Coordinates of C-alpha atoms in Angstrom, one line a residue:
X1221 CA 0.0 0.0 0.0
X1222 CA 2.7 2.2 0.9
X1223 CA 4.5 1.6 -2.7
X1224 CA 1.2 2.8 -4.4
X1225 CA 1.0 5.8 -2.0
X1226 CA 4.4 6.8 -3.5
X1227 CA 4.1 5.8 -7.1
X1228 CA 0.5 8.3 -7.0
X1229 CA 2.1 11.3 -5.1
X1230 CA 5.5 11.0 -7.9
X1231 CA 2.7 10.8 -10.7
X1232 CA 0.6 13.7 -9.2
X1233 CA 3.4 16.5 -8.5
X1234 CA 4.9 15.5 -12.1
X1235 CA 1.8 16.2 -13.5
X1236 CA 1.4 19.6 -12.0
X1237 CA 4.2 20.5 -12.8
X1238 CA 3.6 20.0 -16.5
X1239 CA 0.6 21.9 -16.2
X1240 CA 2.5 24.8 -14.3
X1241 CA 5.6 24.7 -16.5
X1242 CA 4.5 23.4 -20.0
X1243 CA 8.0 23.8 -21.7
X1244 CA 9.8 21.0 -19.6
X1245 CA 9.7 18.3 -21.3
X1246 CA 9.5 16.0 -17.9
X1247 CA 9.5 12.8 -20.1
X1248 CA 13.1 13.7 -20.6
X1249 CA 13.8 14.7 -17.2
X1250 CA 11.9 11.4 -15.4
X1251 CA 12.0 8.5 -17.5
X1252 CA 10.1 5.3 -16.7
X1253 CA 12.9 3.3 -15.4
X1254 CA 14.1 6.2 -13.4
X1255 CA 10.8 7.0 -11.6
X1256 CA 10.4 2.9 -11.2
X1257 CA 14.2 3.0 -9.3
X1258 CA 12.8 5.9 -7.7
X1259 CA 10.0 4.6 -5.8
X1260 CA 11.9 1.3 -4.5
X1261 CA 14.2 4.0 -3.0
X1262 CA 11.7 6.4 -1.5
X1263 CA 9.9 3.0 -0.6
X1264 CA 12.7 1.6 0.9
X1265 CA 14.1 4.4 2.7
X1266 CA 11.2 6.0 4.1
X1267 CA 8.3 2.8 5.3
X1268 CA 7.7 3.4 8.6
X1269 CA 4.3 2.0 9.7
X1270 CA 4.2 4.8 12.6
X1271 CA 4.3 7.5 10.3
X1272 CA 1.6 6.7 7.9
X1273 CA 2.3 8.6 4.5
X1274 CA 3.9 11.5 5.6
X1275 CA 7.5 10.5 5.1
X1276 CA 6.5 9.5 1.7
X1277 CA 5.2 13.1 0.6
X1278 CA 8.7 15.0 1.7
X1279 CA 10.8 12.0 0.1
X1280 CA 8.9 12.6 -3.2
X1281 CA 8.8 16.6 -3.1
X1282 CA 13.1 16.3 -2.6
X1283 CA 13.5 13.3 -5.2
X1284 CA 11.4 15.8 -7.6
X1285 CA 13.0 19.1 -6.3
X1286 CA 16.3 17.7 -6.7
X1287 CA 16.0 16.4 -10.4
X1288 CA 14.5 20.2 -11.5
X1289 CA 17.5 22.0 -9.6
X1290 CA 20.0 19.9 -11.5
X1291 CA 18.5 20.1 -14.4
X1292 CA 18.5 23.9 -14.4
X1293 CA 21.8 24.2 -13.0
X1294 CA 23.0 22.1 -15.9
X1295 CA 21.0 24.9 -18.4
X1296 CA 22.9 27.6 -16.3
X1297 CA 26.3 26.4 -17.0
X1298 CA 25.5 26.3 -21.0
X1299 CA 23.8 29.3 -21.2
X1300 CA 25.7 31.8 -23.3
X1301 CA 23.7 35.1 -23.8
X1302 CA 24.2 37.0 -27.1
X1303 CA 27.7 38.6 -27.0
X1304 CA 26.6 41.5 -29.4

C-alpha cells in the first residue's frame, strides 16, 4: 500500500508541474525506469508504519526538487547570452 501511496504522489506533482511549466519536457527529465528505481528508493528508505504517509510526501517533493535544480543548474552552465 505504501509503494502505491508513493508511485500516486511522484505521478501527481509531475503532473502539476507539467501543467505549471508546460515547456519541460518532464518525459526527458523522469523516464520510466528512473521514476520505477525511484519509488523502491523512496519505498525503501522512508516505510515506517508509525508514520503513515507523511514520510513518503517529503521523500517525493526532494526526489522531484532535486532532479528540477539539476536540471537547471545544468542549463545555467550552457547558457551563453548574445555577446553582441
Amino acid at each position: 500500500m505504501y509503494r502505491k501511496i508513493v508511485e500516486k504522489r511522484l505521478a501527481s506533482e509531475i503532473k502539476v508541474i507539467k501543467r505549471l511549466h508546460p515547456e519541460l519536457n518532464m518525459d526527458s527529465l523522469f523516464s520510466a525506469d528512473e521514476l520505477a528505481k525511484a519509488v523502491d528508493k523512496i519505498t525503501a528508505d522512508t516505510y515506517n508504519v508509525k508514520s503513515g504517509a507523511r514520510p513518503a510526501v517529503t521523500a517525493v517533493s526532494k526526489f522531484i526538487d532535486s532532479k528540477l535544480l539539476s536540471h537547471f543548474s545544468r542549463m545555467a552552465k550552457t547558457y551563453r547570452p548574445n555577446q553582441n
